[in-house]
Coordinates of C-alpha atoms in Angstrom, one line a residue:
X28 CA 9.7 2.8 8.3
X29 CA 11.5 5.6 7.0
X30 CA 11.2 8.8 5.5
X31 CA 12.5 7.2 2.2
X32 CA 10.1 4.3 2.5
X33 CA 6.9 6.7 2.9
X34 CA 8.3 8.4 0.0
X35 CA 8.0 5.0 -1.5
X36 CA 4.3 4.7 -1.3
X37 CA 3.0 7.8 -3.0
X38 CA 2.5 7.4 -6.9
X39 CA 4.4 9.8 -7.9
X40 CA 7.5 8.8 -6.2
X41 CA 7.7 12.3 -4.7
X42 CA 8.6 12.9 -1.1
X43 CA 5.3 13.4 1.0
X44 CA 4.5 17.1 2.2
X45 CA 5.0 17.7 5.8
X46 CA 6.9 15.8 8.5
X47 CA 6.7 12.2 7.9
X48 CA 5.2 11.7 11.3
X49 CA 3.4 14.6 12.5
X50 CA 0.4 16.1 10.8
X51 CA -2.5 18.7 12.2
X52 CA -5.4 16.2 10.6
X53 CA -4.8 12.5 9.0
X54 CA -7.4 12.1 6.5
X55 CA -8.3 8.1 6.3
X56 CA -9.4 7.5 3.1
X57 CA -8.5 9.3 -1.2
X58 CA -12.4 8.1 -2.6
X59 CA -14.5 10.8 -3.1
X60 CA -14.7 12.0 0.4
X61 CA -10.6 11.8 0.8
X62 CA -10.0 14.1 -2.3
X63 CA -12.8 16.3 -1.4
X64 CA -11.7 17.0 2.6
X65 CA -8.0 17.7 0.9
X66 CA -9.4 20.2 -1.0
X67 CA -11.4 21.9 2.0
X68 CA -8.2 21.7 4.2
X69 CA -6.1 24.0 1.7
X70 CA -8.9 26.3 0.9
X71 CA -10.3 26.8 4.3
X72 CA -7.6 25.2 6.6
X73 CA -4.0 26.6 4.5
X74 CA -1.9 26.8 7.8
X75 CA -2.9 22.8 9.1
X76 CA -0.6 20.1 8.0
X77 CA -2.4 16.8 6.7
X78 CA -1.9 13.4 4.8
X79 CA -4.2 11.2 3.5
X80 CA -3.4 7.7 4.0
X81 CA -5.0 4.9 1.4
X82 CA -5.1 1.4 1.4
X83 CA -5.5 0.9 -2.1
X84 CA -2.4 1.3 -5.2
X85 CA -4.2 4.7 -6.1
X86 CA -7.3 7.4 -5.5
X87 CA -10.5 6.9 -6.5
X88 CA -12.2 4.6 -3.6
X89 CA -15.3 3.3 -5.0
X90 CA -14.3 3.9 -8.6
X91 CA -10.9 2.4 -7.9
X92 CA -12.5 -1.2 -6.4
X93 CA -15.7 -1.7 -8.7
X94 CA -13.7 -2.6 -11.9
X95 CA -16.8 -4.6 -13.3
X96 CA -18.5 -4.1 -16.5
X97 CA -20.5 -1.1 -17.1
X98 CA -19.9 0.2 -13.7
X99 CA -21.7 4.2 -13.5
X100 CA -22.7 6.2 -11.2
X101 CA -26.1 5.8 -9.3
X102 CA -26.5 9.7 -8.7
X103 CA -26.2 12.3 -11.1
X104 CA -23.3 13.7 -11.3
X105 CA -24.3 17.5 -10.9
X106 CA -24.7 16.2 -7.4
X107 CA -22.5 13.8 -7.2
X108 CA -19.8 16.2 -8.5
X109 CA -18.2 18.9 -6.3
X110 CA -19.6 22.1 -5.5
X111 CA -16.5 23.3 -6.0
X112 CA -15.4 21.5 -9.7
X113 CA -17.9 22.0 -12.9
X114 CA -19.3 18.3 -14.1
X115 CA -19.1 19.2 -18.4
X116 CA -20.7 15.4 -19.2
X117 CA -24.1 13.8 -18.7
X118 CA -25.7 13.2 -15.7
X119 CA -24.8 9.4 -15.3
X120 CA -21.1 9.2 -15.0
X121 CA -19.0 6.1 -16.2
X122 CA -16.6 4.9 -13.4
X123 CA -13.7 5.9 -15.8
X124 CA -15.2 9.3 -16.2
X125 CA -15.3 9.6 -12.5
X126 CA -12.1 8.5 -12.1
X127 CA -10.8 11.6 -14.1
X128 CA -13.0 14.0 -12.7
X129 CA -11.1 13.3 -9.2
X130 CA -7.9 13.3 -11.4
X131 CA -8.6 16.6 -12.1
X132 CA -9.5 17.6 -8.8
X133 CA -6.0 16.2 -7.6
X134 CA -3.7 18.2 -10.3
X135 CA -5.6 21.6 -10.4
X136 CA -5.1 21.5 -6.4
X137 CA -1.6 19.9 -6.2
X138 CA -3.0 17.0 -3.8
X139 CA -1.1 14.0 -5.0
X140 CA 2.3 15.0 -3.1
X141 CA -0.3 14.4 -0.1
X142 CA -1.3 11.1 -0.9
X143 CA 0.2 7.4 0.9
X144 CA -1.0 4.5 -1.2
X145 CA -1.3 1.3 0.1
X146 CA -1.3 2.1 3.7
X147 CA -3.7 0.6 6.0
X148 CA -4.7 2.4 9.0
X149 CA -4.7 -0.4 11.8
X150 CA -5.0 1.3 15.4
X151 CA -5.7 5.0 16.6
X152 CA -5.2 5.3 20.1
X153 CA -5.8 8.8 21.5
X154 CA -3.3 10.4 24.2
X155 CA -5.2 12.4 26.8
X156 CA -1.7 14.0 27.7
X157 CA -0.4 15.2 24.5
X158 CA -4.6 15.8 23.1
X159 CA -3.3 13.8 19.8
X160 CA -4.1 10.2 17.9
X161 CA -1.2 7.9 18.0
X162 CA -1.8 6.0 14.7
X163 CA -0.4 2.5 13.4
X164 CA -0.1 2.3 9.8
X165 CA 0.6 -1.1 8.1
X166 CA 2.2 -1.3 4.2
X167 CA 0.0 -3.7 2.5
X168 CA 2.5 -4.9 0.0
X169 CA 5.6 -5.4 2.9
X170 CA 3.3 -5.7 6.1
X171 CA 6.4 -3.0 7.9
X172 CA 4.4 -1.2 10.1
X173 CA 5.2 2.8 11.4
X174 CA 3.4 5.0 14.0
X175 CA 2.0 8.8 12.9
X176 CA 0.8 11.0 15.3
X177 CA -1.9 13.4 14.4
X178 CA -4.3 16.1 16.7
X179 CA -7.4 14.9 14.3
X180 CA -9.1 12.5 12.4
X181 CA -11.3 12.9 9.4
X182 CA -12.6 9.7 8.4
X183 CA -13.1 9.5 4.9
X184 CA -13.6 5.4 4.0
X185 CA -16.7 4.9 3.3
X186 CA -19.0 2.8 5.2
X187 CA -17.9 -0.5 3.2
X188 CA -15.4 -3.6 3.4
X189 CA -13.4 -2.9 -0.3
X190 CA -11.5 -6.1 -0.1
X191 CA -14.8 -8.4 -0.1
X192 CA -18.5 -7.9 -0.9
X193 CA -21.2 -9.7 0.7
X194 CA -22.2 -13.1 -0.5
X195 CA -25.0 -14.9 1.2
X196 CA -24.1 -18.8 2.0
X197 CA -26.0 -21.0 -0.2
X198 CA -26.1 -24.6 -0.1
X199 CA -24.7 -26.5 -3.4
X200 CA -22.2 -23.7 -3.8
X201 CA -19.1 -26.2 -4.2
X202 CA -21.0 -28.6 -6.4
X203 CA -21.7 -25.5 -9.0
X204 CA -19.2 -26.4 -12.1
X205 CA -19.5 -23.0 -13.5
X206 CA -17.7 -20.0 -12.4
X207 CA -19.2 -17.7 -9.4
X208 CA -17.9 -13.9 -9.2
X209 CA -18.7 -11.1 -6.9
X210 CA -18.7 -7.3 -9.0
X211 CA -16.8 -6.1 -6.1
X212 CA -14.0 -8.4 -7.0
X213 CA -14.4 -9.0 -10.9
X214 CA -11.5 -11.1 -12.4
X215 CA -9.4 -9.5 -14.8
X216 CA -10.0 -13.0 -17.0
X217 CA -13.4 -13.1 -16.9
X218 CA -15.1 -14.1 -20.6
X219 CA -18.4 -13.3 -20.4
X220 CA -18.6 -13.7 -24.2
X221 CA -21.6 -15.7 -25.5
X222 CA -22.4 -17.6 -21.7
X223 CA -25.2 -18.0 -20.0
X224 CA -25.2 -15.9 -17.1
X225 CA -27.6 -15.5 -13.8
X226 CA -27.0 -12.1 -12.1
X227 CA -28.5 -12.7 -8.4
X228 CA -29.7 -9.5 -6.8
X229 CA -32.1 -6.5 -7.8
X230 CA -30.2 -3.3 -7.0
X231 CA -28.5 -0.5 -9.2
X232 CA -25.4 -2.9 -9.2
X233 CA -27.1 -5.7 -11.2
X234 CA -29.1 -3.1 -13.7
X235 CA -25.8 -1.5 -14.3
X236 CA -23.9 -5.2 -14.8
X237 CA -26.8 -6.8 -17.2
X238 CA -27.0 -4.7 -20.2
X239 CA -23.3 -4.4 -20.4
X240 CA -23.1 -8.5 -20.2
X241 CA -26.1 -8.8 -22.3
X242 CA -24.1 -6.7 -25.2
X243 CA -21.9 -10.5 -25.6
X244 CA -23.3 -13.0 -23.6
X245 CA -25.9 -15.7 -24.9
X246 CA -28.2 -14.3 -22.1
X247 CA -28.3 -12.9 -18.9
X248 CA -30.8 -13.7 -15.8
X249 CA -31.6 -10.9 -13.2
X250 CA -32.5 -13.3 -10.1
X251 CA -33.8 -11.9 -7.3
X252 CA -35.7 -12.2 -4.4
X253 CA -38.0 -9.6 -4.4
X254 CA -38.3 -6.9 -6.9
X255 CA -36.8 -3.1 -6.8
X256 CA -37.5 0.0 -7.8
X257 CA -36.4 1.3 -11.0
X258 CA -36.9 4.7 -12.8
X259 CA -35.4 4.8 -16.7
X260 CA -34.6 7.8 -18.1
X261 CA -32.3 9.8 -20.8
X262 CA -28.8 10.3 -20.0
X263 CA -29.3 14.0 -20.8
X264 CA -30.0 17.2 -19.0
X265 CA -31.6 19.6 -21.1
X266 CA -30.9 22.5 -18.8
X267 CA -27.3 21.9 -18.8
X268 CA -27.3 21.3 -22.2
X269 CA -28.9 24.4 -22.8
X270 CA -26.7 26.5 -20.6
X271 CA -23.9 25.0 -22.8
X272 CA -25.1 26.1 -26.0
X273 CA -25.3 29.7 -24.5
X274 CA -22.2 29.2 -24.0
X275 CA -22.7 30.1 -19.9
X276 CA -20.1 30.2 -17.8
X277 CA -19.5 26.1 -17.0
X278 CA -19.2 27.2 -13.1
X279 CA -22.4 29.1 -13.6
X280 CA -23.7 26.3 -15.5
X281 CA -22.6 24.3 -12.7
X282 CA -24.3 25.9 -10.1
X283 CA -27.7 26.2 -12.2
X284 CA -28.3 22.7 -12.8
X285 CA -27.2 21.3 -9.4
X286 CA -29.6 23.4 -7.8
X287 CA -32.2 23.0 -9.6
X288 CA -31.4 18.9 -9.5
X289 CA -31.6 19.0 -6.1
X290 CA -35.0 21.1 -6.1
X291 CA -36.4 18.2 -7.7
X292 CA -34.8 15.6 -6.0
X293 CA -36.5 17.6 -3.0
X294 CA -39.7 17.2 -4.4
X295 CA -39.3 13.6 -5.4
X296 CA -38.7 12.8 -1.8
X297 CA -41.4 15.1 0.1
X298 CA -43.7 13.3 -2.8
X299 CA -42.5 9.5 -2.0
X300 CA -43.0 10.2 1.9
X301 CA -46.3 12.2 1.8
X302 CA -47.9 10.3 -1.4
X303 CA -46.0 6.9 -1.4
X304 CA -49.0 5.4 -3.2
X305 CA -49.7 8.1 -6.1
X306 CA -45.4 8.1 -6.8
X307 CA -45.7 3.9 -6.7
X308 CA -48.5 3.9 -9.6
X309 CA -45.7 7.0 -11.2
X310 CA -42.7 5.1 -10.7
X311 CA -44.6 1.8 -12.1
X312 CA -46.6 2.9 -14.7
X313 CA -43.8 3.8 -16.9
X314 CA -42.6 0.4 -16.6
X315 CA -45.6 -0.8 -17.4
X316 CA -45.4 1.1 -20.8
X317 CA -41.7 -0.5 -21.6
X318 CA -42.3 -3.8 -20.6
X319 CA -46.2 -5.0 -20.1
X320 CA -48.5 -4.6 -17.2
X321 CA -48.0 -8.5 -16.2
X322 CA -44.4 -8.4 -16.2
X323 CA -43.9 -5.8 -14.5
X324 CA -46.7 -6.7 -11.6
X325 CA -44.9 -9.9 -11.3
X326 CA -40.7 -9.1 -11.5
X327 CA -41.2 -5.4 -10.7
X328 CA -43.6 -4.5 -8.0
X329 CA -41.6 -4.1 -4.6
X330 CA -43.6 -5.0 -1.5
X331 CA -41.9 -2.3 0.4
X332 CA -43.1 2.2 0.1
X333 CA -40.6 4.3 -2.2
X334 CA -37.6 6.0 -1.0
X335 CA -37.2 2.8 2.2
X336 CA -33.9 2.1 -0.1
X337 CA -32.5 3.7 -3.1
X338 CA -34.3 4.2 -6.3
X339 CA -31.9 3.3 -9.0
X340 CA -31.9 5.7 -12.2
X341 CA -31.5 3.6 -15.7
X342 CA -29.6 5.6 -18.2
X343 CA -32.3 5.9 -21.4
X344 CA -33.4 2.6 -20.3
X345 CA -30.5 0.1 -21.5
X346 CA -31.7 -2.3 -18.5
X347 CA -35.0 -2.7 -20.1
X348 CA -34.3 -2.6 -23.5
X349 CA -32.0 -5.6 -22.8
X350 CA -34.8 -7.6 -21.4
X351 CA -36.9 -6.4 -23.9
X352 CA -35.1 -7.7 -26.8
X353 CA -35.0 -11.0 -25.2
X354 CA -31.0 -11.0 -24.4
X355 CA -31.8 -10.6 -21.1
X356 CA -34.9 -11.6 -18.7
X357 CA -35.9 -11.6 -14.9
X358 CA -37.2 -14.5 -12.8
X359 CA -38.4 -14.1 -9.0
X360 CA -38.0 -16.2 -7.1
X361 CA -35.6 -17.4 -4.1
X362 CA -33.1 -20.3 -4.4
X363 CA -33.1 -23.9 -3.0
X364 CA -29.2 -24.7 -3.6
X365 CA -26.7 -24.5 -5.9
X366 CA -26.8 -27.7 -8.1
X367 CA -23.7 -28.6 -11.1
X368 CA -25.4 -26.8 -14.3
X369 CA -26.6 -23.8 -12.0
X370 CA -29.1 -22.9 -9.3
X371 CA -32.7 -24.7 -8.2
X372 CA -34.6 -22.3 -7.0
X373 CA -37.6 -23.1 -4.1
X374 CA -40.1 -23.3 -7.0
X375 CA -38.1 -26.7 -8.3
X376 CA -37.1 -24.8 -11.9
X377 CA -33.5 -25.1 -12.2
X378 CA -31.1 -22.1 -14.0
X379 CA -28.4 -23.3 -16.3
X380 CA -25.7 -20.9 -15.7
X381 CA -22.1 -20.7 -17.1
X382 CA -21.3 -18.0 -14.4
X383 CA -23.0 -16.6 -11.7
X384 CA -22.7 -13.0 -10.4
X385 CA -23.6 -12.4 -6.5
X386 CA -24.7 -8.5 -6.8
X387 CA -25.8 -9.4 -3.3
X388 CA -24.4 -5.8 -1.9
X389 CA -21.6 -5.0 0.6
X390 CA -20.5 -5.9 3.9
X391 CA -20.5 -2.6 6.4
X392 CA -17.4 -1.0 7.4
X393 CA -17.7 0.6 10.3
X394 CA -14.8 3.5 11.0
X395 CA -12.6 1.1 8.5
X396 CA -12.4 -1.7 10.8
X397 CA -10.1 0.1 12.9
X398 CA -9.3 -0.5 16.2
X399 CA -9.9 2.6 18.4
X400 CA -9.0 3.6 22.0
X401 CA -8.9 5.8 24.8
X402 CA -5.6 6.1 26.3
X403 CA -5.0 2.3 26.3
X404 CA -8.8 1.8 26.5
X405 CA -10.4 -0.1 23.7
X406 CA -13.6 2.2 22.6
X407 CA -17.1 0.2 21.5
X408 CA -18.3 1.9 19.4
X409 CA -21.8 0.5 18.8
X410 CA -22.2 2.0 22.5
X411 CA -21.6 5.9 21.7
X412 CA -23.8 8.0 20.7
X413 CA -23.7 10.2 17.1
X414 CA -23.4 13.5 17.2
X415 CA -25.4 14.5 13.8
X416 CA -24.1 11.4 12.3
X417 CA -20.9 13.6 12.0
X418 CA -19.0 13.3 15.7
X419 CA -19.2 10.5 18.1
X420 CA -19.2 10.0 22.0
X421 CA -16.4 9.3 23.4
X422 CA -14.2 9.6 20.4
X423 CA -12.2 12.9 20.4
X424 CA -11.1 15.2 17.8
X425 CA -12.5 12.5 15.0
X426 CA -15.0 13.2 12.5
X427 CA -16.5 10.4 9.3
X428 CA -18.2 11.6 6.6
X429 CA -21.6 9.5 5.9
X430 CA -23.1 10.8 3.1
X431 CA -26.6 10.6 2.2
X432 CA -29.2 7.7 1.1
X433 CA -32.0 9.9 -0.8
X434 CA -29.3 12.4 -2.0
X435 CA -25.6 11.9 -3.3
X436 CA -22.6 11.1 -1.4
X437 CA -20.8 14.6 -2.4
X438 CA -23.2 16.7 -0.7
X439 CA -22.4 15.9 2.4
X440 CA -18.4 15.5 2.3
X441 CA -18.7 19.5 1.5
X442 CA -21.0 20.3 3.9
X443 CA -18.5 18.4 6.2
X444 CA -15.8 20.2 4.4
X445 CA -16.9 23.3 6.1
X446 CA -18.1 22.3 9.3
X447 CA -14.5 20.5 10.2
X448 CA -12.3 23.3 8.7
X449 CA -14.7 25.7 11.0
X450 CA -14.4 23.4 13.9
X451 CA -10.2 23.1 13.8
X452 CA -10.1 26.9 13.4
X453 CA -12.4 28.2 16.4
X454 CA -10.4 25.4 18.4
X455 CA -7.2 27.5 17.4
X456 CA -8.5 30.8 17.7
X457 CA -9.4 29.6 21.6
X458 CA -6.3 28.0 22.6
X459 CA -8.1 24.4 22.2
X460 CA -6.5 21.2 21.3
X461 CA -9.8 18.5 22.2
X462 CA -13.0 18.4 21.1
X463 CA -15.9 15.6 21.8
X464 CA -19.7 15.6 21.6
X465 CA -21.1 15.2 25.0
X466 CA -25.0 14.4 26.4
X467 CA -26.1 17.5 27.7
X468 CA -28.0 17.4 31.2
X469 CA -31.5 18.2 29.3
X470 CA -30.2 14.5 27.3
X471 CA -30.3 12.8 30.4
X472 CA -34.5 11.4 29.2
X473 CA -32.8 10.9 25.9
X474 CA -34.4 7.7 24.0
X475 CA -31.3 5.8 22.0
X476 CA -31.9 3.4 18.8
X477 CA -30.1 2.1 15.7
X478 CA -28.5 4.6 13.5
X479 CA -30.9 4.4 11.1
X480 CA -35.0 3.9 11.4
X481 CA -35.6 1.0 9.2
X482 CA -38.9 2.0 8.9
X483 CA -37.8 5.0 7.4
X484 CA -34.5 3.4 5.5
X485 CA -33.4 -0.3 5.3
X486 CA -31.3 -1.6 2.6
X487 CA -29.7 -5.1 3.4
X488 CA -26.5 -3.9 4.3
X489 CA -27.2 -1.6 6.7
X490 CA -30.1 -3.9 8.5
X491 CA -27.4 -6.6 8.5
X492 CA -24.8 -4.6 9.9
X493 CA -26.7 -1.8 11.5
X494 CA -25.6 -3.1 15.4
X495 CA -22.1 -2.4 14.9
X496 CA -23.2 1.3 14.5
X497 CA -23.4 4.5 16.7
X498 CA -26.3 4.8 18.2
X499 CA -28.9 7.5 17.7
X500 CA -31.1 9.5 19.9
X501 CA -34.6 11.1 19.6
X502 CA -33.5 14.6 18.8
X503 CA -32.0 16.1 15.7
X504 CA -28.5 17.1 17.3
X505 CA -28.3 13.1 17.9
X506 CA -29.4 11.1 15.0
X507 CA -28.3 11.6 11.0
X508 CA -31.5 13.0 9.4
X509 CA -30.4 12.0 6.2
X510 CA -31.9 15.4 4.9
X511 CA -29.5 17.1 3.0
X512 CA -32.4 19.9 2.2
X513 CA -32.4 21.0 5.9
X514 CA -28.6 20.2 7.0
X515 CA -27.8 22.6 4.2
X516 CA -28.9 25.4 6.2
X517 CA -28.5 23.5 9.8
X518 CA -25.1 22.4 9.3
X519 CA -23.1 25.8 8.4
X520 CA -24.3 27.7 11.2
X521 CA -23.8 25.0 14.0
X522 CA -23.1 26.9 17.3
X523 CA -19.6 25.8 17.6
X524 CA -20.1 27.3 21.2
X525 CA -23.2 25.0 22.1
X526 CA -22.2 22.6 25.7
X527 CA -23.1 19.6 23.1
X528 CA -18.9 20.9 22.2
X529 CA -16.4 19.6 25.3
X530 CA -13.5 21.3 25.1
X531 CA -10.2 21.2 26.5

């Protein structure tokens, strides 16, 4: 493809930054992560050349795919929001709002000239001569194809499929007359407008989709399996809104409220772990107040401790208010098969449904599906080992930004922000063009397991998917901790010098 033809594939129509097929770091990825590393590469990193290269028509990842109604954030966006970029609206974002926030991000920081739209990455093969990633790009709309070369990888895709979310097989589904939808891939058509609706699943996807449908719809069912936890609470933090009427600094104000929403998302956790019963009877009893101590012990009493998956924040309680006016309700139970008017479920009560809504989670994308290799050598990686959930074995110069389960995404991509700038700098400032995390001798009694401890953490997605993944060992340098409260301090000061680092 040509240097007109990448020019092509930006937004803007403006020629690319940089040679067209040569670049210090390719950034996979413009979601939040994407946008984010950009930033940390021209604040931290000014000399490096870099491109990001995204498969979809424009930035916004997440935001950009989940087009469904009501679609929000499920982490406050003081959090959730850069360090670096005051968030001046309430704590649970819209994905429009989002949306412009990262707009924002983009023009104050000139990052869009950057950008490739609709460019899949397909291969990276890394050269062990020239110490550099050889990388096949495909144009989604054309299918031409073009090789980039690039001395590192930051992989900033997420750890889902976009293009399909995960339905379970069900049988009956053919024989169902009505229409069935996935929120990952909501129709542009779709009249909701005074149908009956079942919305299977129990997670922050369906509580976000059911009082947004329930507004028009002649009423929605939450179906699920077994229940979740939920916490309601006012879209409004009263810090932050003081600190605006002061009229504080919004950067100060920023910085205020995001620490102190992390100090009691600290607590929340250390709570859940240490006094998973006494947070249970919290979490529950002010459920109990909003909707009745025998609904709730029947359609909202998980079996499983708090914290094992996410707990999903209500803003001012519009899930339960729906189902407390009656437009909306919640049966429990699992299904037999689909059937013409709806679903039977093992209890023999059938569900009329106009449309049914699978909010039955995501599929796990591992790296972006991409084929990697060594040299020619195709790499497995469900057999290397994680490097602080950051670097892997036997992948060179490549780092993927996995955020956090008990904390938001964001945190993460800018404690990575730093630690890969600081990485691609000491590697200049020694002459050194390969990196890769290596078992050190006193590894050699190492014990290796899944990526993640589903005792500790195990929503559906990751237990379905979680053998395609790194492994981890029995030591902090080899496992993600998922605890942003330590890796806060850990992560910054990293002995870039430690033999964990091979270097060439």
């Amino acid at each position: 493809m040509s240097d007109g033809n990448l020019s092509e594939r930006t937004r803007d129509g403006s020629e690319p930054a940089g040679d067209a097929h040569q670049f210090d770091v390719l950034i996979v990825g413009a979601g939040i992560s994407g946008i984010g590393a950009a930033y940390h590469m021209q604040t931290q990193a000014p000399g490096k050349t870099f491109r990001i290269v995204e498969t979809l028509a424009d930035f916004g990842g997440t935001w950009r795919t989940h087009r469904y109604p009501g679609v929000r954030s499920d982490s406050d966006l003081h959090t959730f929001g850069y360090r670096f970029k005051a968030w001046r609206g309430p704590p649970i974002a819209t994905g429009e709002e989002i949306l412009a926030y990262m707009g924002e991000v983009i023009d104050e920081n000139d990052i869009a000239r950057h950008i490739q739209y609709r460019t899949r990455v397909l291969t990276a093969d890394w050269s062990e001569t020239d110490c550099r990633w050889v990388v096949d790009l495909e144009d989604v709309e054309t299918g031409a194809r073009h090789q980039v070369t690039a001395g590192f990888l930051w992989m900033c895709q997420g750890y889902y499929r976009h293009s399909e979310g995960y339905t379970p097989e069900w049988p009956g589904m053919d024989d169902f007359q009505g229409r069935l939808v996935h929120p990952q891939t909501w129709p542009e058509d779709m009249d909701c407008d005074g149908k009956r609706i079942i919305v299977i699943g129990s997670g922050a996807t369906a509580a976000t989709l059911i009082p947004a449908l329930a507004e028009t719809a002649g009423h929605v069912t939450m179906l699920q399996r077994s229940p979740t936890y939920f916490t309601p609470g006012r879209n409004r933090n009263e810090l932050a809104e003081t600190l605006r009427e002061l009229e504080i600094d919004p950067d100060w104000t920023h910085e205020i409220v995001r620490r102190a929403m992390l100090k009691t998302g600290a607590q929340m956790t250390k709570r859940a772990l240490e006094e998973p019963d006494l947070v249970r009877e919290e979490l529950l009893g002010v459920l109990r107040g909003l909707l009745g101590e025998d609904y709730v012990a029947e359609h909202f009493t998980p079996r499983y401790a708090p914290w094992r998956q996410r707990i999903a924040f209500v803003p001012n309680g519009d899930f339960f208010q729906a189902v407390k006016a009656g437009k909306a309700g919640v049966v429990t139970d699992e299904i037999d098969r689909f059937v013409p008017e709806g679903i039977r479920l093992k209890s023999g009560k059938v569900l009329e449904a106009d449309i049914v809504i699978t909010a039955t989670g995501f599929n796990l994308n591992v790296l972006g599906d991409i084929a990697f290799s060594v040299d020619g050598r195709p790499v497995d990686l469900s057999q290397s080992v994680t490097y602080r959930g950051m670097m892997f074995t036997g992948l060179p110069n490549l780092a993927w930004v996995f955020g956090y389960f008990r904390a938001s995404w964001t945190l993460r991509a800018d404690i990575m922000g730093d630690f890969v700038t600081r990485l691609l700098k000491h590697m200049d400032e020694k002459g050194l063009r390969r990196v890769e995390p290596a078992l050190r001798p006193e590894d050699a009694d190492i014990k290796l397991g899944p990526w993640i401890d589903p005792e500790d953490f195990n929503p559906g997605y990751m237990m379905r998917g979680v053998h395609l993944m790194p492994k981890a060992g029995d030591r902090p340098e080899w496992r993600h901790t998922q605890d942003y409260w330590s890796e806060k301090d850990v992560l910054p000061v990293l002995d870039l010098e430690d033999p964990i680092f091979r270097y060439r």
